[in-house]
XYZ file of C-alpha atoms in Angstrom:
533
model
C 104.240 87.236 114.694
C 107.126 88.736 112.841
C 108.961 87.259 109.922
C 111.290 88.420 107.216
C 111.884 85.705 104.642
C 114.092 86.546 101.688
C 115.490 84.739 98.694
C 119.256 84.942 98.752
C 120.792 85.879 95.438
C 123.070 83.037 94.462
C 121.687 80.613 97.081
C 120.382 77.189 96.164
C 117.109 77.412 94.299
C 115.179 76.815 96.086
C 91.584 58.849 111.257
C 90.920 61.741 108.976
C 88.440 61.177 106.215
C 88.042 58.598 103.492
C 89.465 58.516 99.989
C 86.950 58.968 97.201
C 87.522 57.571 93.726
C 86.324 59.927 90.998
C 86.314 59.581 87.235
C 89.465 60.928 85.598
C 87.509 63.657 83.827
C 86.735 65.223 87.205
C 90.104 66.947 87.020
C 89.288 68.842 83.855
C 89.357 72.626 84.286
C 86.159 74.618 84.120
C 85.125 75.651 80.647
C 86.922 78.710 79.331
C 83.541 80.168 78.410
C 82.585 80.486 82.076
C 82.853 83.870 83.837
C 86.468 84.642 84.720
C 85.606 86.054 88.150
C 83.849 83.561 90.391
C 81.242 85.055 92.707
C 80.196 83.813 96.130
C 77.231 85.552 97.663
C 73.922 84.682 99.311
C 75.101 81.078 99.779
C 75.633 80.443 96.050
C 78.854 79.836 94.187
C 80.133 79.317 90.666
C 83.071 77.028 89.944
C 86.284 78.989 89.349
C 87.342 79.607 85.780
C 90.888 78.265 85.883
C 93.372 79.661 83.370
C 96.935 78.544 82.721
C 99.489 80.721 84.538
C 102.432 78.345 84.777
C 105.995 79.375 85.461
C 109.237 77.599 84.478
C 109.385 76.140 87.977
C 105.686 75.270 88.206
C 104.434 74.760 84.641
C 101.051 73.246 85.575
C 99.981 76.139 87.781
C 96.551 77.601 87.041
C 94.956 80.841 88.254
C 91.452 82.113 88.911
C 89.672 84.732 90.987
C 86.869 84.624 93.509
C 84.564 87.488 94.452
C 83.470 87.565 98.100
C 81.674 90.080 100.311
C 83.844 92.611 102.089
C 81.574 91.989 105.083
C 80.350 88.409 105.137
C 77.469 89.480 107.370
C 76.276 91.727 104.533
C 76.530 89.420 101.508
C 74.701 91.871 99.284
C 77.107 94.699 100.014
C 80.515 95.723 98.687
C 82.606 92.958 97.099
C 86.319 92.241 97.018
C 88.301 89.765 94.928
C 90.611 86.952 96.026
C 93.357 85.653 93.741
C 93.580 81.845 93.590
C 96.054 79.364 92.164
C 95.860 75.623 91.598
C 97.902 72.613 90.634
C 95.123 70.201 89.625
C 95.046 66.570 90.615
C 95.921 64.007 87.961
C 95.026 60.749 89.684
C 91.714 58.928 89.375
C 91.786 58.813 93.181
C 90.830 62.291 94.308
C 91.114 63.460 97.918
C 89.780 66.977 97.390
C 91.325 70.443 97.623
C 94.426 71.031 99.747
C 94.443 74.729 100.632
C 97.899 76.061 101.518
C 99.034 79.240 103.282
C 102.585 80.560 103.964
C 101.797 82.714 106.991
C 102.438 86.365 107.660
C 99.803 87.645 107.986
C 100.407 89.308 104.664
C 101.997 86.494 102.673
C 101.037 85.599 99.131
C 100.195 81.935 98.715
C 99.909 81.724 94.939
C 103.359 80.267 94.283
C 103.224 78.122 97.421
C 100.684 75.885 95.685
C 103.267 75.065 93.042
C 105.961 74.472 95.629
C 103.855 72.133 97.763
C 102.635 70.159 94.748
C 106.199 69.694 93.508
C 107.757 68.990 96.930
C 105.258 66.311 97.953
C 105.762 62.813 96.528
C 104.236 62.845 93.047
C 101.752 60.096 93.839
C 100.444 62.048 96.850
C 100.221 65.419 95.130
C 98.416 63.769 92.217
C 95.439 62.997 94.480
C 94.839 66.616 95.535
C 94.007 69.906 93.924
C 96.661 72.009 95.659
C 95.106 75.442 96.066
C 96.988 78.638 96.843
C 95.426 81.998 97.529
C 96.268 85.587 98.292
C 94.239 86.425 101.408
C 92.137 89.570 101.328
C 94.265 92.660 100.888
C 97.328 90.680 99.772
C 99.204 90.671 96.479
C 96.941 90.068 93.504
C 93.750 90.123 95.548
C 91.829 93.353 95.097
C 91.940 95.837 96.635
C 95.499 95.311 97.884
C 96.578 97.281 100.934
C 99.560 99.630 100.819
C 99.244 102.108 103.649
C 102.481 104.059 103.393
C 104.879 103.138 100.573
C 108.522 103.467 101.553
C 107.910 103.070 105.291
C 111.042 100.896 105.555
C 113.306 102.992 103.344
C 116.779 103.383 104.833
C 118.160 104.746 107.022
C 115.594 104.445 109.813
C 116.087 105.673 113.381
C 118.036 103.405 115.713
C 115.488 100.956 117.147
C 116.952 101.196 120.662
C 115.491 104.444 122.077
C 118.580 105.537 123.958
C 117.388 109.157 123.990
C 113.926 110.790 124.079
C 114.550 112.125 120.587
C 115.172 108.642 119.164
C 112.084 107.312 120.924
C 109.975 110.150 119.535
C 111.270 109.589 116.006
C 110.253 105.926 116.155
C 106.910 106.714 117.757
C 106.148 109.322 115.108
C 106.862 106.757 112.379
C 104.505 104.206 113.960
C 101.722 106.734 114.485
C 102.073 108.041 110.929
C 101.760 104.538 109.531
C 98.581 103.858 111.524
C 97.096 107.180 110.452
C 97.918 106.509 106.795
C 96.202 103.120 106.976
C 93.081 104.707 108.387
C 93.026 107.461 105.797
C 93.715 105.236 102.806
C 91.940 102.001 103.740
C 89.441 103.002 106.408
C 86.585 101.087 104.758
C 88.620 97.869 104.635
C 90.298 97.829 108.059
C 87.252 96.638 110.079
C 87.138 93.558 107.810
C 90.824 92.599 107.787
C 91.047 90.190 110.738
C 91.779 86.483 110.818
C 88.067 85.679 111.174
C 87.373 87.529 107.904
C 90.111 85.533 106.152
C 88.682 82.310 107.578
C 85.268 83.105 106.141
C 86.969 83.728 102.792
C 88.566 80.280 103.076
C 85.141 78.743 103.482
C 83.943 80.669 100.451
C 86.845 79.122 98.525
C 85.774 75.680 99.737
C 82.221 76.315 98.582
C 83.344 77.635 95.186
C 85.438 74.497 94.702
C 82.369 72.376 95.341
C 84.024 70.568 98.241
C 82.079 69.391 101.257
C 85.278 69.375 103.321
C 88.625 71.120 103.116
C 92.164 69.806 103.535
C 94.463 72.516 104.853
C 98.245 72.963 105.185
C 99.515 76.130 106.863
C 102.875 77.451 108.004
C 103.534 79.948 110.825
C 100.621 82.433 111.074
C 98.913 80.002 108.698
C 98.663 77.616 111.661
C 96.530 80.136 113.536
C 94.471 80.716 110.407
C 93.880 76.967 110.176
C 93.045 76.625 113.875
C 90.485 79.441 113.670
C 88.955 77.891 110.544
C 88.713 74.565 112.347
C 87.057 76.231 115.329
C 84.435 77.896 113.177
C 83.862 75.010 110.777
C 85.005 71.760 112.445
C 82.648 69.650 110.349
C 84.183 71.052 107.158
C 87.756 69.977 107.951
C 89.041 66.709 106.511
C 92.785 66.920 107.181
C 94.693 69.687 108.933
C 98.490 70.129 108.828
C 100.026 72.907 110.924
C 103.776 73.574 110.655
C 105.618 75.930 113.048
C 102.770 76.641 115.379
C 101.568 79.980 116.735
C 100.616 80.018 120.418
C 96.908 80.876 120.134
C 96.733 81.995 123.765
C 99.151 84.890 123.237
C 97.845 86.676 120.164
C 99.423 89.005 119.509
C 101.156 91.212 122.079
C 102.402 88.443 124.374
C 103.407 86.240 121.448
C 105.665 88.978 120.139
C 107.423 89.365 123.496
C 107.991 85.614 123.564
C 109.322 85.801 120.026
C 111.880 88.422 121.124
C 113.320 86.075 123.727
C 113.374 83.121 121.336
C 115.168 85.102 118.635
C 117.818 86.021 121.176
C 118.593 82.355 121.701
C 118.669 81.696 117.973
C 120.998 84.650 117.357
C 123.331 83.298 120.031
C 123.266 79.914 118.328
C 124.404 81.664 115.159
C 127.230 83.398 117.046
C 128.278 80.007 118.433
C 128.275 78.556 114.906
C 130.596 81.337 113.748
C 132.881 80.595 116.700
C 132.971 76.919 115.722
C 134.269 77.989 112.316
C 136.905 80.418 113.502
C 139.317 79.028 110.937
C 137.097 80.564 108.255
C 135.749 83.733 109.847
C 138.583 84.591 112.308
C 136.189 86.203 114.776
C 137.278 84.089 117.743
C 136.388 80.769 119.286
C 134.342 82.268 122.134
C 130.666 82.863 121.187
C 130.499 85.775 123.636
C 133.447 87.380 121.887
C 131.823 86.907 118.485
C 128.632 88.476 119.799
C 130.626 91.416 121.174
C 132.095 91.917 117.695
C 128.583 91.894 116.232
C 127.439 94.620 118.616
C 130.607 96.596 117.863
C 129.604 96.447 114.193
C 126.133 97.666 115.153
C 127.572 100.592 117.113
C 129.844 101.556 114.224
C 126.911 101.516 111.792
C 124.928 103.734 114.165
C 127.718 106.288 113.832
C 128.155 105.862 110.081
C 125.660 103.759 108.109
C 127.243 101.587 105.444
C 127.025 103.394 102.116
C 124.214 105.485 103.544
C 121.923 102.442 103.504
C 122.666 100.120 106.410
C 122.321 101.560 109.882
C 121.481 99.602 113.031
C 117.831 99.040 112.075
C 118.784 97.744 108.647
C 121.536 95.576 110.164
C 119.011 93.906 112.470
C 116.653 93.405 109.532
C 119.492 91.810 107.571
C 120.390 89.308 110.270
C 116.818 88.519 111.280
C 116.334 85.938 108.472
C 119.163 83.922 110.002
C 116.837 83.357 112.927
C 114.335 81.728 110.581
C 116.638 79.601 108.472
C 120.209 78.541 109.187
C 120.895 78.089 105.478
C 121.501 81.843 105.446
C 124.210 81.706 108.119
C 127.212 81.272 105.807
C 126.259 84.316 103.736
C 125.587 86.510 106.762
C 128.791 85.373 108.455
C 130.881 86.332 105.424
C 129.405 89.833 105.344
C 129.927 90.186 109.102
C 133.562 89.054 108.912
C 134.372 91.316 105.971
C 133.118 94.359 107.851
C 134.645 93.375 111.201
C 138.130 92.723 109.791
C 138.520 95.199 106.987
C 135.641 97.630 107.272
C 134.295 96.375 103.946
C 130.782 97.695 103.452
C 130.040 96.090 100.078
C 129.248 92.569 101.335
C 127.112 93.967 104.135
C 125.106 96.176 101.795
C 124.737 93.258 99.393
C 123.392 91.098 102.225
C 120.959 93.879 103.143
C 119.732 94.061 99.555
C 119.326 90.291 99.383
C 117.671 89.740 102.755
C 116.057 92.915 104.004
C 115.532 95.726 101.508
C 111.791 96.315 101.203
C 109.974 96.549 97.887
C 106.342 97.020 96.895
C 105.367 93.497 97.947
C 106.911 94.095 101.379
C 104.964 97.349 101.749
C 101.808 95.413 100.936
C 102.707 92.532 103.250
C 103.423 94.832 106.177
C 100.199 96.752 105.616
C 98.202 93.528 105.805
C 100.288 92.311 108.756
C 99.374 95.354 110.832
C 95.771 95.400 109.622
C 95.228 91.793 110.716
C 97.180 91.765 113.966
C 95.878 95.126 115.175
C 92.304 93.997 114.447
C 92.562 90.453 115.837
C 93.203 91.268 119.478
C 93.656 94.124 121.910
C 97.030 95.861 122.164
C 98.077 98.225 124.971
C 97.049 101.785 124.237
C 99.366 103.139 126.913
C 102.849 103.695 125.514
C 104.179 103.463 129.062
C 103.214 99.758 129.035
C 105.010 99.133 125.739
C 108.097 101.000 126.972
C 108.292 99.110 130.262
C 107.759 95.697 128.678
C 110.203 96.354 125.855
C 112.997 97.580 128.125
C 112.478 94.623 130.449
C 112.654 92.200 127.505
C 115.558 94.057 125.902
C 117.675 93.515 128.990
C 117.598 89.762 128.386
C 117.077 89.801 124.618
C 118.721 92.835 122.979
C 119.062 91.402 119.476
C 115.615 92.287 118.143
C 113.306 93.397 120.981
C 113.115 97.075 120.128
C 113.161 96.431 116.386
C 110.140 94.177 116.854
C 108.473 96.678 119.162
C 108.520 99.359 116.480
C 107.384 96.841 113.884
C 104.211 96.294 115.908
C 103.870 99.770 117.408
C 101.239 100.998 114.895
C 98.810 98.822 116.879
C 99.121 101.316 119.760
C 97.543 103.931 117.474
C 95.339 101.750 115.283
C 92.169 103.496 114.044
C 89.956 100.378 114.108
C 88.791 98.770 117.390
C 90.184 95.349 118.184
C 88.208 92.128 118.429
C 88.523 89.492 121.123
C 90.920 86.660 120.270
C 89.362 83.367 119.208
C 89.516 80.488 121.668
C 90.539 77.688 119.311
C 89.977 74.844 121.803
C 88.392 72.123 119.699
C 86.858 68.770 120.600
C 84.919 68.316 117.364
C 87.819 68.232 114.907
C 89.268 65.208 113.084
C 92.849 64.469 114.171
C 95.228 67.249 113.120
C 98.964 66.846 112.530
C 101.341 69.450 113.998
C 105.059 69.923 113.258
C 107.476 71.938 115.375
C 111.224 72.460 115.798
C 112.365 72.731 119.402
C 114.471 75.829 118.743
C 112.118 77.710 116.406
C 112.417 81.430 117.175
C 109.460 82.812 115.229
C 106.955 80.419 116.804
C 108.528 79.077 120.005
C 108.098 75.423 120.883
C 105.731 75.899 123.828
C 103.091 77.285 121.482
C 102.918 73.999 119.598
C 102.523 72.081 122.847
C 99.732 74.443 123.858
C 97.801 74.018 120.605
C 98.406 70.242 120.674
C 96.580 70.137 124.013
C 93.771 72.366 122.739
C 93.016 70.241 119.654
C 91.667 66.947 120.894
C 93.100 63.981 119.037
C 95.891 65.997 117.406
C 99.397 64.608 116.985
C 102.657 66.521 117.447
C 105.812 65.680 115.474
C 108.899 67.369 116.901
C 112.176 68.150 115.170
C 114.543 67.715 118.111
C 117.386 70.227 118.103
C 116.101 72.055 115.043
C 115.887 75.825 114.955
C 114.406 76.558 111.555
C 110.928 77.905 110.969
C 108.908 75.862 108.498
C 110.304 72.354 108.780
C 108.288 70.087 106.493
C 109.146 69.852 102.796
C 112.557 71.312 103.672
C 114.726 68.235 103.292
C 114.083 66.373 106.558
C 113.000 62.934 105.353
C 111.789 61.832 108.799
C 109.357 64.736 109.084
C 108.212 64.324 105.515
C 107.427 60.634 106.033
C 104.886 61.597 108.689
C 103.442 64.307 106.462
C 103.197 61.954 103.496
C 101.546 59.175 105.496
C 98.927 61.558 106.857
C 98.096 63.055 103.462
C 98.054 59.613 101.828
C 95.525 57.872 104.063
C 95.253 59.705 107.373
C 97.938 57.676 109.154
C 99.051 59.367 112.372
C 101.973 58.725 114.735
C 100.997 57.172 118.046
C 103.685 58.105 120.530
C 103.449 58.761 124.241
C 104.238 61.875 126.203
C 104.427 65.427 124.929
C 105.423 64.472 121.370
C 103.881 61.700 119.321
C 106.992 61.388 117.146
C 110.497 62.848 117.286
C 112.805 63.416 114.319
C 116.444 64.518 114.511
C 117.266 67.898 113.021
C 119.287 68.304 109.863
C 122.915 69.323 110.456
C 123.848 72.981 110.423
C 125.321 74.281 107.156
C 129.017 74.438 106.387
C 130.891 77.649 105.527
C 130.785 78.635 101.879
C 134.467 77.937 101.298
C 133.796 74.235 101.862
C 132.257 74.300 98.338
C 129.192 72.398 99.477
C 126.907 73.100 102.389
C 124.524 70.801 104.176
C 121.697 73.315 103.879
C 118.772 71.858 101.982
C 118.141 73.286 98.509
C 114.448 72.579 99.017
C 114.641 74.353 102.369
C 116.095 77.418 100.668
C 113.258 77.344 98.136
C 110.615 77.067 100.852
C 112.076 79.877 102.935
C 112.014 82.121 99.928
C 108.248 81.576 99.774
C 107.290 81.827 103.419
C 105.508 85.031 104.122
C 107.050 88.200 105.512
C 107.088 88.431 109.301
C 105.109 85.513 110.579
């Protein structure tokens, strides 16, 4: 599942187990004299050696590391290291570790621990150790994957393969990336799937000395949580899944569904611009606004803006608007400036803010491909990819081909694929799922599917919402359900497809209105959600 989340420069800064009372001293960090790197092997574990690593935003954050086997079936073999973070509990009532994940695959979760601990009500967060982690291969975990630095440097070939030469240029890029991954990380790739990450999660649980794990995952993190629950149902205490991956479509079919959903979200953005014609002067007809957007794309194909923003980079720039409508006012201003006056500066600035790839993006994309190409079979016949992509492009031109090339290394991947995990679960405590009806990255039907597969689960729907990652983003109705569940296991008891329905937050206002209705906390969260998923 594909995601590009970016922090906008200048935007707002952004019956399920019993409660156990522990002595207050239980929250004390492990002695500083203990080994800094925790090791988990042969069924033994040492408590992590937590060290202060706070930031101005999250001053109580602590960090540690955990050594795990590269191959969990060979615990005496090669080891790798996972980076961990923690905001420790402060209440005498302790509910255990709450492991959090931002998705991706490929997203760093270290800062997410600080965000979740600060965004939850203080009395709830105080009862948990909120634990973040960089999954294997990601960020500060070692070794970190970086298959081909600069793979997304501008200007890339036009994603739409209108000629054989353009198609070949894109294919050559995808094949080169897959080959570079095999050459540089060949020993790691067979051990980079979701199942490997799930076994790491259980090693984290063991190292924390917890009999059961609480888990809170966004986006791809929902699939990670569902696979963990399938493998270790008796080790799950509470399970929160926000913006739910369809586990029956991993990953080729899910990406085609994502293409169609992003088309609808892009059209919603065009309609929003049309509603604010007094500001953007691009017309009151959404179809006319969309035509102007594609005219901009065609012009950039002829002459990239400042040699940096061609059609591929333009699509990358506008893709975050499909994840979070708080970005719409900024994107609309750049669009209008180019459409009216040919101004390239605002467009290039938006590209730099939302889409330009750095070292962390190279790492995130390397892990993304390593996990998704390993998790499930992808077509090896390019004719299949071509036919499916053209068919989808005809109804969803906004990002279909861009997304195709993003995933195309899987057609050439050097490591054989596994079979997807059937996450159907009748042994799990009740899980709590959250989903917006118009989510493009993880379309609504996927949440309904997983809701049916997890017996006893509850589904809370944000009706009319289109953002990806909806809890802790400013919607008080959603957060009440989340808080009740994390406090004492309380679950909604509705009837029908959804167990509870919350209205969506209003769309933002244009920037010239001085104040927007976009949530500052939502902007902060969407700056932390992982790249592409």
